C-alpha cells in the first residue's frame, strides 16, 4: 500500500522537555491510524509539526513519497493535509456555511456568493453522510455538530489526509457511532485519517493500526486486530493498568446534599432545570448521566453558585446554600472539579503554586492578614504534585504549560485537599489518558470510602457505570429516573437518555 505520510526521526524540544525524541511515523492510503499515548506524551506535538504549526529541531517529512517542507498550515493544506483541533476554531455567530468557506469564499464578481457556498456545503455533506444544516448558526448547534463543521471545513479545502485531535472527547455515545461511520465513508473515498486519542475502546473500534507514544518516544506500532485493550494500556503507560474500578459495597451515611423542586433559567430566559428533586448521602457516589446539553451544566452552576436558581431549595449538611455565592458554598463544605478546566478550573497564566490554592488563598497557612505566605504555598503545591503524580518540571511553570491530564490532576488534587463534605466532580476525566483516569477514579472512590458524598456528572457512560452507586438520568432539564447501579446497564441508560422510560418489567419504552 502507498505511504501518504512518512515522518522520519522527528525531534522537537521545548524548554525543559523533549516533546518528540527521534520519532518515526507512517500513514498508508485509505487507513485509519491511531496515535495513542498518555497526556503529554507528544502526540499532538507530532501532529502540529505535520500540520506546520511547529518546526522540528530535526527530522524529515515525506508526503506522497516526496520530501516536503511544511513551514505553516497553508503549506500543509496545499499538500492535502487538514487538522481538526481538540478545541474547535469556529466563529460562533457565523453560520455553518460561512465557517466552512471562511478564507476561500466563492465570489460573484466582487460579492460573496453565499448561495453557491450553501450549495457546495450541502453537496459535500451529502457525499460523506453528514446531516447538517448549512444555515444553522454555530452557537445554536451541538458540540458533535460543530465537530462535523470542522471536518467539512478541512474537506472543503481539499484534504486527502485528516488529523483528528481527541475527536470523541466531547461526543455522546450516539455521536461517536456517527463519527465512526463518517470515518468509514472517508476511507471509502480513499482518504486517510490520523486519530489522536487515549480512549482504548474507540481505538479498537475505529482504527486499522496503532502507534503508541510514551514520553516522546514510539514504543510500538501494532495492527489493531492483533492486539487488545490491556496490551495497548500497558504499552501506553509502561505498566499494567487496572481498567476495572475496584470498590467495596457503599456504606450509606447521613444525607449531605438535598435538592428540592429546583428550577433555573438560562440567559435566554428559557427554563433549563425543571423541578428537580434528589438527595446524595455520605459514603456514596451519585452519578448523573445524560446527553450533553440536557441541563447538567446549569444544574452544576446552580449548585456551585455560578448561576442563580429560579426557585426550590438546596442544602448541604442541612445548611441552606440556595442562591448563595461560590465563596459561601465552598465554606459550607462543597468542592468542585469543574467540567471546563480552562474556563473554571485554572488561571492558565498563573503558576502551579498559585493555582494550587485557588479558593483557599485567604485561609491559613497560605496567608497572614493580606500577605500571602509563598513558602507555605510552594510546599503545599509540591505535596500535591507528588501525591497526584502531576508531571511538571517544577511548581513555578504556568498552568498553561501542562498537558490536559496533568492540569486535571492538579485541579482534582486541590479540590480533594479541601476535604469537602460534598465533592462535585464534573467530567473529571474529560480528555485525559488511562493512567490519569485510573488515578482520579481511585481518588473519587477514596473520598466515598471516607464517608464523603460524591456527585459525579459525566458524559462517559462507562465512567458512570464504573463509579456510581446510584444513577440519575437527565433529559430536557428533568431527572427522568434514578436507578440503583445493580439495575443499570448501558442499554437502559441509553433509553432514558433519549427521553424514553423504563416500565415495571424494566424493558425500554420509547416515549
Coordinates of C-alpha atoms in Angstrom, one line a residue:
X1 CA 0.0 0.0 0.0
X2 CA 1.1 3.5 -0.8
X3 CA 2.6 5.6 2.1
X4 CA 0.9 9.0 2.0
X5 CA 2.8 10.3 5.0
X6 CA 6.2 9.3 6.3
X7 CA 7.8 11.2 9.2
X8 CA 11.4 10.2 9.9
X9 CA 13.5 11.0 13.0
X10 CA 11.3 13.9 14.2
X11 CA 12.8 15.6 17.3
X12 CA 11.1 18.6 18.9
X13 CA 12.4 20.3 22.1
X14 CA 10.6 22.7 24.3
X15 CA 12.3 24.4 27.3
X16 CA 12.8 21.8 29.9
X17 CA 11.3 18.9 27.9
X18 CA 11.9 16.8 24.8
X19 CA 8.4 16.5 23.3
X20 CA 9.3 14.2 20.4
X21 CA 12.5 12.2 20.5
X22 CA 13.6 10.8 17.1
X23 CA 10.0 9.7 16.2
X24 CA 9.1 7.7 13.1
X25 CA 5.5 7.6 11.9
X26 CA 3.8 6.5 8.7
X27 CA 0.3 6.6 7.3
X28 CA -0.9 4.4 4.4
X29 CA -3.5 5.5 1.9
X30 CA -7.1 4.6 3.0
X31 CA -6.2 3.7 6.5
X32 CA -7.2 5.0 9.9
X33 CA -4.1 5.2 12.0
X34 CA -4.4 6.0 15.7
X35 CA -1.7 7.9 17.6
X36 CA -2.1 6.6 21.2
X37 CA -0.4 7.9 24.3
X38 CA -0.8 9.5 27.7
X39 CA -1.3 13.2 28.0
X40 CA 1.9 15.0 27.5
X41 CA 3.4 12.0 25.6
X42 CA 3.9 14.2 22.5
X43 CA 1.1 13.0 20.2
X44 CA -0.4 16.5 19.5
X45 CA 3.1 18.0 19.1
X46 CA 3.9 15.5 16.4
X47 CA 0.8 16.2 14.5
X48 CA 1.2 20.0 15.0
X49 CA 4.6 19.5 13.2
X50 CA 2.9 17.7 10.4
X51 CA 0.3 20.5 10.1
X52 CA 3.1 23.2 10.1
X53 CA 2.2 24.8 13.5
X54 CA 5.6 23.8 14.9
X55 CA 9.0 23.3 13.2
X56 CA 11.1 20.2 14.3
X57 CA 14.7 20.5 15.5
X58 CA 15.5 17.7 13.2
X59 CA 13.8 15.1 11.0
X60 CA 12.1 14.8 7.6
X61 CA 8.6 14.6 6.4
X62 CA 7.6 12.9 3.1
X63 CA 4.1 13.5 1.7
X64 CA 3.1 11.0 -1.1
X65 CA 6.8 9.9 -1.1
X66 CA 8.1 13.4 -1.8
X67 CA 10.2 15.3 0.7
X68 CA 8.0 18.2 1.9
X69 CA 8.9 21.5 3.7
X70 CA 5.9 22.4 5.8
X71 CA 6.5 25.8 7.4
X72 CA 2.9 26.8 8.2
X73 CA -0.7 25.3 8.0
X74 CA -1.1 26.8 4.5
X75 CA 1.7 24.6 3.2
X76 CA 0.0 21.6 4.9
X77 CA -3.4 22.5 3.3
X78 CA -1.8 22.7 -0.1
X79 CA -0.4 19.2 0.4
X80 CA -3.9 18.0 1.2
X81 CA -3.4 17.8 5.0
X82 CA -6.3 19.0 7.2
X83 CA -6.4 19.1 11.0
X84 CA -9.4 19.3 13.4
X85 CA -8.1 20.5 16.8
X86 CA -9.4 19.5 20.2
X87 CA -10.6 23.0 20.9
X88 CA -12.6 24.0 17.8
X89 CA -11.6 27.0 15.7
X90 CA -15.1 28.3 14.7
X91 CA -16.7 31.7 14.6
X92 CA -19.7 31.3 17.0
X93 CA -22.0 33.9 15.4
X94 CA -21.4 32.7 11.8
X95 CA -23.5 30.0 10.1
X96 CA -22.1 26.6 9.3
X97 CA -21.6 27.5 5.6
X98 CA -19.9 30.8 6.5
X99 CA -17.4 29.0 8.7
X100 CA -16.7 26.3 6.1
X101 CA -15.9 28.8 3.3
X102 CA -14.0 31.3 5.5
X103 CA -10.9 32.5 3.8
X104 CA -11.7 30.8 0.4
X105 CA -15.1 32.4 -0.2
X106 CA -16.8 31.8 -3.6
X107 CA -17.3 35.1 -5.3
X108 CA -19.8 36.5 -7.8
X109 CA -17.9 39.4 -9.3
X110 CA -16.6 41.1 -6.2
X111 CA -19.5 40.0 -4.0
X112 CA -19.7 36.9 -1.8
X113 CA -21.8 34.2 -3.4
X114 CA -23.5 32.8 -0.3
X115 CA -26.0 30.7 -2.4
X116 CA -23.1 28.8 -4.1
X117 CA -21.5 28.4 -0.6
X118 CA -24.6 26.8 0.8
X119 CA -25.0 24.5 -2.3
X120 CA -21.3 23.5 -2.1
X121 CA -21.7 22.7 1.6
X122 CA -24.9 20.7 1.0
X123 CA -23.1 18.7 -1.7
X124 CA -20.1 17.8 0.3
X125 CA -22.2 17.0 3.4
X126 CA -24.3 14.5 1.4
X127 CA -21.2 12.9 -0.2
X128 CA -19.7 11.9 3.2
X129 CA -23.0 11.2 5.0
X130 CA -23.2 14.3 7.3
X131 CA -26.6 15.5 8.3
X132 CA -26.1 19.2 8.9
X133 CA -27.9 22.4 8.1
X134 CA -25.6 24.9 6.3
X135 CA -27.7 27.9 7.5
X136 CA -27.6 27.0 11.2
X137 CA -25.6 29.3 13.5
X138 CA -22.6 27.7 15.2
X139 CA -23.6 28.7 18.8
X140 CA -27.0 27.1 18.3
X141 CA -25.8 23.6 17.4
X142 CA -24.4 20.8 19.5
X143 CA -20.7 20.1 20.0
X144 CA -21.0 17.0 17.9
X145 CA -22.4 19.1 15.0
X146 CA -19.6 21.7 15.5
X147 CA -17.1 18.9 15.1
X148 CA -18.7 17.9 11.8
X149 CA -18.3 21.5 10.6
X150 CA -14.6 21.4 11.4
X151 CA -14.2 18.1 9.4
X152 CA -16.2 19.6 6.5
X153 CA -14.0 22.7 6.6
X154 CA -11.0 20.6 6.0
X155 CA -12.6 18.5 3.3
X156 CA -13.8 21.7 1.5
X157 CA -10.2 22.8 1.4
X158 CA -9.3 19.6 -0.4
X159 CA -7.9 17.5 2.4
X160 CA -6.9 13.9 1.5
X161 CA -5.3 13.3 4.9
X162 CA -7.3 14.3 8.0
X163 CA -5.8 14.6 11.5
X164 CA -8.5 14.5 14.3
X165 CA -7.2 15.5 17.7
X166 CA -9.2 13.8 20.5
X167 CA -12.3 13.7 18.3
X168 CA -14.5 11.8 20.8
X169 CA -13.7 13.8 23.9
X170 CA -16.9 15.8 23.8
X171 CA -19.3 13.4 22.0
X172 CA -22.2 11.3 23.2
X173 CA -22.3 7.5 22.6
X174 CA -24.6 8.1 19.6
X175 CA -22.3 10.8 18.1
X176 CA -19.3 8.6 18.5
X177 CA -21.1 6.0 16.4
X178 CA -21.8 8.7 13.8
X179 CA -18.2 9.7 13.7
X180 CA -17.1 6.1 13.2
X181 CA -19.5 6.0 10.1
X182 CA -18.1 9.2 8.8
X183 CA -14.6 7.9 9.1
X184 CA -15.6 4.8 7.2
X185 CA -17.1 6.9 4.4
X186 CA -13.9 9.0 4.2
X187 CA -11.9 5.8 3.8
X188 CA -14.2 4.5 1.1
X189 CA -13.4 7.8 -0.8
X190 CA -9.7 7.0 -0.5
X191 CA -9.0 9.5 2.3
X192 CA -6.5 8.6 5.1
X193 CA -7.2 9.5 8.8
X194 CA -5.0 10.0 11.8
X195 CA -6.8 9.9 15.1
X196 CA -5.1 11.3 18.3
X197 CA -6.7 9.7 21.3
X198 CA -6.2 7.8 24.6
X199 CA -9.6 6.1 24.6
X200 CA -8.9 2.5 24.2
X201 CA -12.4 1.3 23.4
X202 CA -12.6 3.7 20.4
X203 CA -9.1 2.7 19.2
X204 CA -10.3 -0.9 18.9
X205 CA -13.4 0.2 17.1
X206 CA -12.1 2.8 14.7
X207 CA -8.6 2.0 13.7
X208 CA -6.6 -0.2 11.3
X209 CA -3.2 0.4 13.0
X210 CA -2.0 2.0 16.2
X211 CA 1.3 3.8 17.0
X212 CA 1.9 4.2 20.7
X213 CA 4.0 7.1 22.0
X214 CA 5.3 7.3 25.6
X215 CA 7.2 10.3 26.9
X216 CA 8.1 11.5 23.5
X217 CA 9.3 8.1 22.1
X218 CA 7.5 5.5 20.0
X219 CA 7.0 2.3 22.0
X220 CA 5.5 0.3 19.1
X221 CA 3.2 0.1 16.1
X222 CA 0.6 -2.7 16.1
X223 CA -2.2 -3.9 13.8
X224 CA -5.5 -3.3 15.7
X225 CA -6.9 -6.7 15.0
X226 CA -3.8 -8.4 16.6
X227 CA -3.9 -6.5 19.9
X228 CA -6.3 -5.9 22.8
X229 CA -7.2 -3.2 25.3
X230 CA -5.0 -4.5 28.1
X231 CA -1.9 -4.7 25.9
X232 CA -2.4 -1.2 24.5
X233 CA -2.9 0.2 28.0
X234 CA 0.4 -1.4 29.1
X235 CA 2.3 -0.1 26.0
X236 CA 0.9 3.4 26.7
X237 CA 1.6 3.7 30.4
X238 CA 4.5 1.4 30.7
X239 CA 2.9 -0.8 33.4
X240 CA -0.2 -3.0 33.8
X241 CA -3.2 -0.8 34.3
X242 CA -6.3 -1.9 36.2
X243 CA -9.1 -0.8 33.9
X244 CA -11.8 -2.0 36.3
X245 CA -12.6 0.2 39.2
X246 CA -12.4 -1.9 42.4
X247 CA -14.7 -0.7 45.2
X248 CA -16.4 -2.3 48.2
X249 CA -20.2 -2.0 48.6
X250 CA -21.1 1.5 49.8
X251 CA -21.8 2.3 53.4
X252 CA -24.5 5.0 53.3
X253 CA -24.1 7.7 55.9
X254 CA -26.0 10.9 56.6
X255 CA -27.8 13.0 54.0
X256 CA -25.3 15.6 52.7
X257 CA -27.0 17.2 49.6
X258 CA -30.7 17.8 49.4
X259 CA -32.2 19.3 46.3
X260 CA -35.9 20.1 46.3
X261 CA -38.2 21.4 43.5
X262 CA -35.2 23.2 41.9
X263 CA -35.7 25.2 38.8
X264 CA -33.4 27.6 36.9
X265 CA -33.4 29.6 33.7
X266 CA -30.6 30.3 31.2
X267 CA -29.6 33.6 29.7
X268 CA -32.4 33.4 27.1
X269 CA -34.9 33.2 30.0
X270 CA -35.7 29.6 29.0
X271 CA -36.2 27.1 31.8
X272 CA -33.3 24.7 31.7
X273 CA -33.8 22.9 35.0
X274 CA -37.3 21.9 35.7
X275 CA -38.5 20.9 39.2
X276 CA -35.6 18.7 40.1
X277 CA -35.5 16.6 43.3
X278 CA -32.7 14.3 44.6
X279 CA -30.5 13.5 47.6
X280 CA -26.9 12.5 47.9
X281 CA -25.7 10.7 51.0
X282 CA -22.3 10.4 52.6
X283 CA -20.4 7.2 51.5
X284 CA -22.0 7.1 48.0
X285 CA -21.1 8.2 44.5
X286 CA -24.3 9.6 42.9
X287 CA -23.9 9.7 39.2
X288 CA -25.8 11.9 36.7
X289 CA -25.9 10.6 33.2
X290 CA -27.3 12.3 30.1
X291 CA -26.6 13.6 26.6
X292 CA -24.7 16.9 26.7
X293 CA -27.0 19.9 26.8
X294 CA -29.8 18.5 28.9
X295 CA -29.3 20.8 31.9
X296 CA -26.4 19.1 33.6
X297 CA -24.1 22.1 33.2
X298 CA -26.8 24.5 34.5
X299 CA -27.5 22.2 37.5
X300 CA -23.9 22.3 38.5
X301 CA -23.7 26.0 38.0
X302 CA -26.6 26.4 40.4
X303 CA -25.1 24.0 43.0
X304 CA -21.8 25.8 42.9
X305 CA -23.1 29.4 43.0
X306 CA -22.3 30.3 39.4
X307 CA -25.9 30.6 38.3
X308 CA -28.8 32.0 40.3
X309 CA -31.7 29.5 40.7
X310 CA -35.3 30.5 40.0
X311 CA -37.0 28.5 42.8
X312 CA -36.6 25.5 45.1
X313 CA -34.4 24.5 48.0
X314 CA -30.7 23.3 48.2
X315 CA -29.0 22.3 51.4
X316 CA -25.6 20.8 52.2
X317 CA -25.3 19.2 55.6
X318 CA -28.6 20.8 56.5
X319 CA -27.1 24.3 55.8
X320 CA -29.1 26.3 53.3
X321 CA -27.0 27.2 50.2
X322 CA -29.8 28.2 47.9
X323 CA -28.7 31.2 45.8
X324 CA -25.5 31.7 47.9
X325 CA -22.2 32.9 46.4
X326 CA -19.5 30.4 45.3
X327 CA -17.4 31.6 48.4
X328 CA -20.3 30.8 50.8
X329 CA -20.9 27.4 49.1
X330 CA -17.2 26.5 49.5
X331 CA -17.4 27.5 53.1
X332 CA -20.4 25.2 53.6
X333 CA -18.2 22.2 52.6
X334 CA -18.5 21.9 48.8
X335 CA -15.5 21.3 46.5
X336 CA -15.9 21.3 42.7
X337 CA -13.8 19.7 39.9
X338 CA -15.3 21.8 37.0
X339 CA -16.1 20.4 33.6
X340 CA -14.2 23.1 31.7
X341 CA -10.7 23.1 33.3
X342 CA -9.6 26.2 31.3
X343 CA -12.6 28.4 31.9
X344 CA -13.4 27.4 35.5
X345 CA -10.6 25.3 36.9
X346 CA -7.3 27.2 36.4
X347 CA -5.9 30.6 35.7
X348 CA -3.7 29.5 32.8
X349 CA -1.3 32.4 33.1
X350 CA -0.6 31.7 36.8
X351 CA 2.0 29.4 38.2
X352 CA 1.1 25.9 39.5
X353 CA 1.7 27.0 43.1
X354 CA -0.7 30.0 42.7
X355 CA -3.3 27.7 41.1
X356 CA -2.9 25.1 43.9
X357 CA -4.5 27.4 46.5
X358 CA -7.4 28.9 44.4
X359 CA -10.4 29.2 46.7
X360 CA -8.1 28.8 49.8
X361 CA -5.9 31.8 49.2
X362 CA -7.4 33.7 52.1
X363 CA -7.0 30.8 54.6
X364 CA -4.2 29.9 56.9
X365 CA -1.4 28.7 56.4
X366 CA -1.4 30.3 53.0
X367 CA -2.0 33.8 54.1
X368 CA -1.3 36.1 57.1
X369 CA -3.6 39.1 57.1
X370 CA -3.4 40.3 53.5
X371 CA 0.1 38.9 52.8
X372 CA 0.5 35.5 51.0
X373 CA 3.0 33.1 52.5
X374 CA 4.7 31.9 49.4
X375 CA 6.9 29.4 51.3
X376 CA 3.9 27.5 52.6
X377 CA 2.1 27.8 49.2
X378 CA 5.0 26.2 47.3
X379 CA 5.4 23.4 49.9
X380 CA 1.7 22.7 49.6
X381 CA 1.9 22.7 45.8
X382 CA 4.9 20.3 45.9
X383 CA 2.9 17.9 48.1
X384 CA 0.0 17.9 45.7
X385 CA 2.4 17.4 42.7
X386 CA 4.0 14.4 44.4
X387 CA 0.8 12.8 45.7
X388 CA -1.1 13.1 42.5
X389 CA 1.8 12.4 40.1
X390 CA 1.4 15.8 38.3
X391 CA 4.1 15.7 35.6
X392 CA 5.9 19.1 35.6
X393 CA 9.5 20.3 35.7
X394 CA 8.6 22.4 38.8
X395 CA 5.9 24.3 40.7
X396 CA 6.7 27.6 39.1
X397 CA 5.7 26.8 35.5
X398 CA 2.4 28.3 34.2
X399 CA -0.6 26.1 34.3
X400 CA -0.9 26.6 30.5
X401 CA 2.4 24.6 30.0
X402 CA 0.9 21.4 31.4
X403 CA -0.9 18.7 29.3
X404 CA -4.6 18.4 29.8
X405 CA -4.3 15.3 32.0
X406 CA -1.8 17.0 34.3
X407 CA -3.9 20.1 34.6
X408 CA -6.8 17.9 35.5
X409 CA -4.8 16.1 38.2
X410 CA -3.8 19.4 39.7
X411 CA -7.4 20.6 39.9
X412 CA -8.5 17.2 41.4
X413 CA -5.6 17.4 44.0
X414 CA -6.6 21.0 45.0
X415 CA -10.3 20.2 45.4
X416 CA -9.8 16.9 47.3
X417 CA -7.3 18.6 49.6
X418 CA -10.1 20.9 50.8
X419 CA -11.6 17.8 52.5
X420 CA -15.2 18.7 51.5
X421 CA -18.4 17.1 52.7
X422 CA -19.6 17.2 49.1
X423 CA -17.3 16.7 46.2
X424 CA -18.8 17.7 42.8
X425 CA -16.9 16.1 40.0
X426 CA -18.0 17.2 36.6
X427 CA -16.4 15.3 33.7
X428 CA -13.4 14.6 36.0
X429 CA -11.6 12.6 33.3
X430 CA -12.6 14.5 30.1
X431 CA -9.7 14.4 27.7
X432 CA -7.2 12.6 29.9
X433 CA -5.4 9.2 29.5
X434 CA -5.9 5.8 31.1
X435 CA -3.1 6.3 33.7
X436 CA -4.6 9.6 34.9
X437 CA -8.2 8.2 34.7
X438 CA -7.3 5.2 36.8
X439 CA -5.7 7.6 39.4
X440 CA -8.6 10.0 39.5
X441 CA -11.2 7.2 39.8
X442 CA -9.3 5.7 42.7
X443 CA -9.3 9.1 44.5
X444 CA -13.1 9.6 43.9
X445 CA -13.7 6.1 45.4
X446 CA -11.3 7.0 48.2
X447 CA -13.4 10.1 49.1
X448 CA -16.6 8.0 49.1
X449 CA -15.0 5.4 51.3
X450 CA -14.0 8.2 53.8
X451 CA -17.8 8.8 54.1
X452 CA -17.9 11.9 51.9
X453 CA -20.7 12.5 49.3
X454 CA -19.6 12.5 45.7
X455 CA -21.8 13.9 42.9
X456 CA -20.4 12.7 39.6
X457 CA -21.6 14.2 36.3
X458 CA -20.2 12.6 33.2
X459 CA -21.0 12.1 29.6
X460 CA -18.9 8.8 29.7
X461 CA -21.4 6.1 30.3
X462 CA -18.6 3.7 31.2
X463 CA -17.4 6.1 33.9
X464 CA -20.9 6.5 35.3
X465 CA -21.4 2.7 35.4
X466 CA -17.9 2.0 36.8
X467 CA -18.1 4.5 39.7
X468 CA -21.7 5.2 40.7
X469 CA -23.7 3.6 43.5
X470 CA -26.9 5.2 42.2
X471 CA -27.5 6.8 38.8
X472 CA -29.9 9.7 37.9
X473 CA -30.5 10.4 34.2
X474 CA -31.2 13.9 33.0
X475 CA -33.2 14.6 29.9
X476 CA -34.5 18.0 28.8
X477 CA -33.8 19.6 32.2
X478 CA -35.5 17.0 34.3
X479 CA -34.3 13.9 36.2
X480 CA -36.3 11.2 34.4
X481 CA -35.3 8.3 36.6
X482 CA -32.9 7.4 39.5
X483 CA -31.8 3.7 39.5
X484 CA -29.5 1.6 41.6
X485 CA -26.3 0.7 39.9
X486 CA -27.1 -3.0 40.1
X487 CA -30.2 -2.5 38.0
X488 CA -28.4 -0.3 35.4
X489 CA -26.8 -1.1 32.1
X490 CA -25.7 0.8 29.0
X491 CA -28.9 0.0 27.1
X492 CA -31.3 1.1 29.9
X493 CA -29.4 4.3 30.4
X494 CA -29.3 4.9 26.7
X495 CA -33.2 4.7 26.5
X496 CA -33.6 7.1 29.4
X497 CA -31.0 9.5 27.9
X498 CA -33.1 9.6 24.7
X499 CA -36.2 10.5 26.7
X500 CA -37.7 7.1 26.9
X501 CA -39.0 5.4 30.1
X502 CA -38.4 2.0 31.8
X503 CA -41.6 0.2 32.6
X504 CA -42.2 -2.0 35.6
X505 CA -40.7 -5.0 33.8
X506 CA -37.6 -2.8 33.2
X507 CA -37.9 -3.0 29.4
X508 CA -37.2 0.1 27.5
X509 CA -40.2 2.0 26.1
X510 CA -39.6 5.0 23.8
X511 CA -41.9 7.9 24.7

